[in-house]
C-alpha positions as a printed Julia matrix, in Angstrom:
168×3 Matrix{Float64}:
  -0.02   0.02   0.01
   1.44   3.34  -0.99
   1.42   6.36   1.25
  -1.06   8.17  -0.91
  -3.41   5.13  -0.84
  -2.97   4.94   2.94
  -3.84   8.61   3.44
  -6.78   8.29   1.04
  -8.27   5.54   3.13
  -8.13   7.61   6.33
 -11.55   8.95   7.24
 -11.39  12.04   9.42
 -15.15  12.0    9.99
 -14.93   8.53  11.5
 -12.01   9.58  13.62
 -13.84  12.6   15.02
 -17.12  10.74  15.72
 -15.39   7.71  17.27
 -13.11  10.04  19.24
 -16.12  11.71  20.82
 -17.85   8.27  21.49
 -14.64   7.02  23.14
 -14.42  10.1   25.35
 -18.0    9.39  26.57
 -17.03   5.77  27.32
 -14.02   7.03  29.33
 -16.32   9.38  31.31
 -18.83   6.59  31.81
 -16.41   4.05  33.06
 -14.83   6.66  35.37
 -18.31   7.47  36.72
 -19.21   3.79  37.19
 -15.95   3.13  38.94
 -17.2    5.08  41.94
 -19.65   2.24  42.54
 -16.71   0.19  43.81
 -17.23   1.65  47.29
 -19.91   4.24  47.74
 -19.15   4.61  51.39
 -15.9    6.28  50.47
 -17.74   8.58  48.09
 -20.18   9.56  50.82
 -17.31  10.23  53.26
 -15.49  12.33  50.63
 -18.64  14.39  50.09
 -18.56  15.4   53.72
 -15.4   17.33  53.1
 -12.23  17.4   55.19
 -14.14  18.1   58.33
 -14.45  14.82  60.2
 -12.79  12.73  57.52
 -10.66  10.83  60.04
 -13.64  10.18  62.28
 -15.83   9.06  59.38
 -13.08   6.64  58.18
 -12.84   5.17  61.7
 -16.56   4.96  62.22
 -17.07   3.11  58.93
 -14.12   0.83  59.65
 -12.36   1.64  56.39
  -8.81   0.37  56.07
  -5.84   1.47  54.0
  -6.36  -1.41  51.46
 -10.02  -0.22  51.03
  -8.89   3.28  50.1
  -6.03   1.9   47.96
  -8.29  -0.37  45.93
 -10.76   2.43  45.47
  -8.12   4.76  44.13
  -6.75   1.93  41.93
 -10.14   1.17  40.32
 -11.03   4.82  39.79
  -7.62   5.39  38.21
  -7.68   2.58  35.73
 -11.38   2.78  34.84
 -10.84   5.37  32.12
  -8.32   3.16  30.39
 -10.7    0.16  30.62
 -13.47   2.37  29.11
 -11.1    3.41  26.3
 -10.31  -0.26  25.49
 -13.98  -1.2   25.41
 -14.76   1.72  23.18
 -11.78   0.77  20.95
 -13.13  -2.75  20.57
 -16.59  -1.44  19.59
 -14.98   1.03  17.16
 -12.84  -1.75  15.66
 -15.86  -4.07  15.33
 -17.81  -1.32  13.51
 -14.9   -0.57  11.24
 -14.46  -4.22  10.27
 -18.13  -4.85   9.86
 -18.72  -1.81   7.64
 -15.46  -2.4    5.76
 -13.97   0.89   6.9
 -10.21   1.27   7.34
  -9.32  -0.18  10.77
  -6.4    2.16  11.2
  -8.94   4.98  11.91
  -9.97   3.15  15.09
  -6.27   2.65  15.96
  -5.58   6.38  15.54
  -8.4    7.18  17.89
  -7.07   4.68  20.46
  -3.52   5.96  20.37
  -4.54   9.6   20.43
  -6.82   9.22  23.37
  -4.37   7.04  25.27
  -1.64   9.62  24.94
  -4.04  12.49  25.75
  -5.15  10.64  28.88
  -1.61  11.06  30.26
  -1.7   14.84  29.85
  -5.27  16.0   30.22
  -8.62  14.99  31.69
 -10.57  16.23  28.61
 -12.12  18.95  30.75
 -13.82  16.32  32.94
 -13.44  18.46  36.03
 -15.53  21.15  34.34
 -17.93  18.9   32.4
 -18.65  16.58  35.29
 -21.13  18.91  36.89
 -23.26  18.88  33.71
 -23.06  15.18  32.96
 -23.71  14.26  36.59
 -26.72  16.58  36.89
 -29.35  13.91  36.06
 -28.1   11.67  38.89
 -28.48  14.39  41.45
 -32.22  13.89  41.28
 -31.7   10.74  43.41
 -30.64  10.79  47.02
 -29.05   7.35  46.87
 -25.35   7.49  45.83
 -25.55   4.11  44.06
 -28.52   5.08  41.97
 -26.98   8.43  41.19
 -23.81   6.87  39.71
 -25.7    4.09  37.89
 -27.93   6.71  36.19
 -25.03   8.96  35.29
 -22.83   6.13  33.99
 -25.7    4.63  31.98
 -26.52   8.02  30.41
 -22.86   8.51  29.37
 -22.61   5.05  27.87
 -25.88   5.65  26.07
 -24.48   8.82  24.51
 -21.39   6.95  23.46
 -23.41   4.1   21.96
 -25.57   6.59  20.08
 -22.47   8.18  18.52
 -21.23   4.71  17.47
 -24.47   3.18  16.17
 -27.01   5.79  14.98
 -27.74   5.94  11.26
 -27.08   9.68  11.23
 -23.51   9.34  12.43
 -22.81   6.34  10.18
 -24.15   8.21   7.15
 -22.08  11.22   8.1
 -18.98   8.98   8.28
 -19.79   7.38   4.9
 -19.84  10.78   3.11
 -16.16  11.24   2.61
 -16.35  14.54   0.74
């Protein structure tokens, strides 16, 4: 395959749409990772006042906190891998160039090291629907499901797929 043929097979529309869908999967998996231990989330929401007492009262140990931080840290990468597999599946099924999906994966993976995609600012908007519930578990399930739904819509709706097919 020549370089010009390789460049001609790249589809920037697919890269942009799948990039956005993958970002929503990263946000969703990060949101759902807080379900690992909602007691820690409730304690963190109390603020620094009484944190030591709350940890002692709930009998949380250092491994509990460590595993919580571990799962919330790697959840975005797991979400990216799941989204990449969906993107790759769609590319192969529709006979699109699979390198487009690989470009999205590599770009997002390297960007994850340097930025949070504005998650600290966007979180208040994407987590707003879950605030309707007083239960922490329900709140994160609703928010995570909503974010996965947006990502799946970007991957599978006819409008986005038709947009990707129109190369020019």
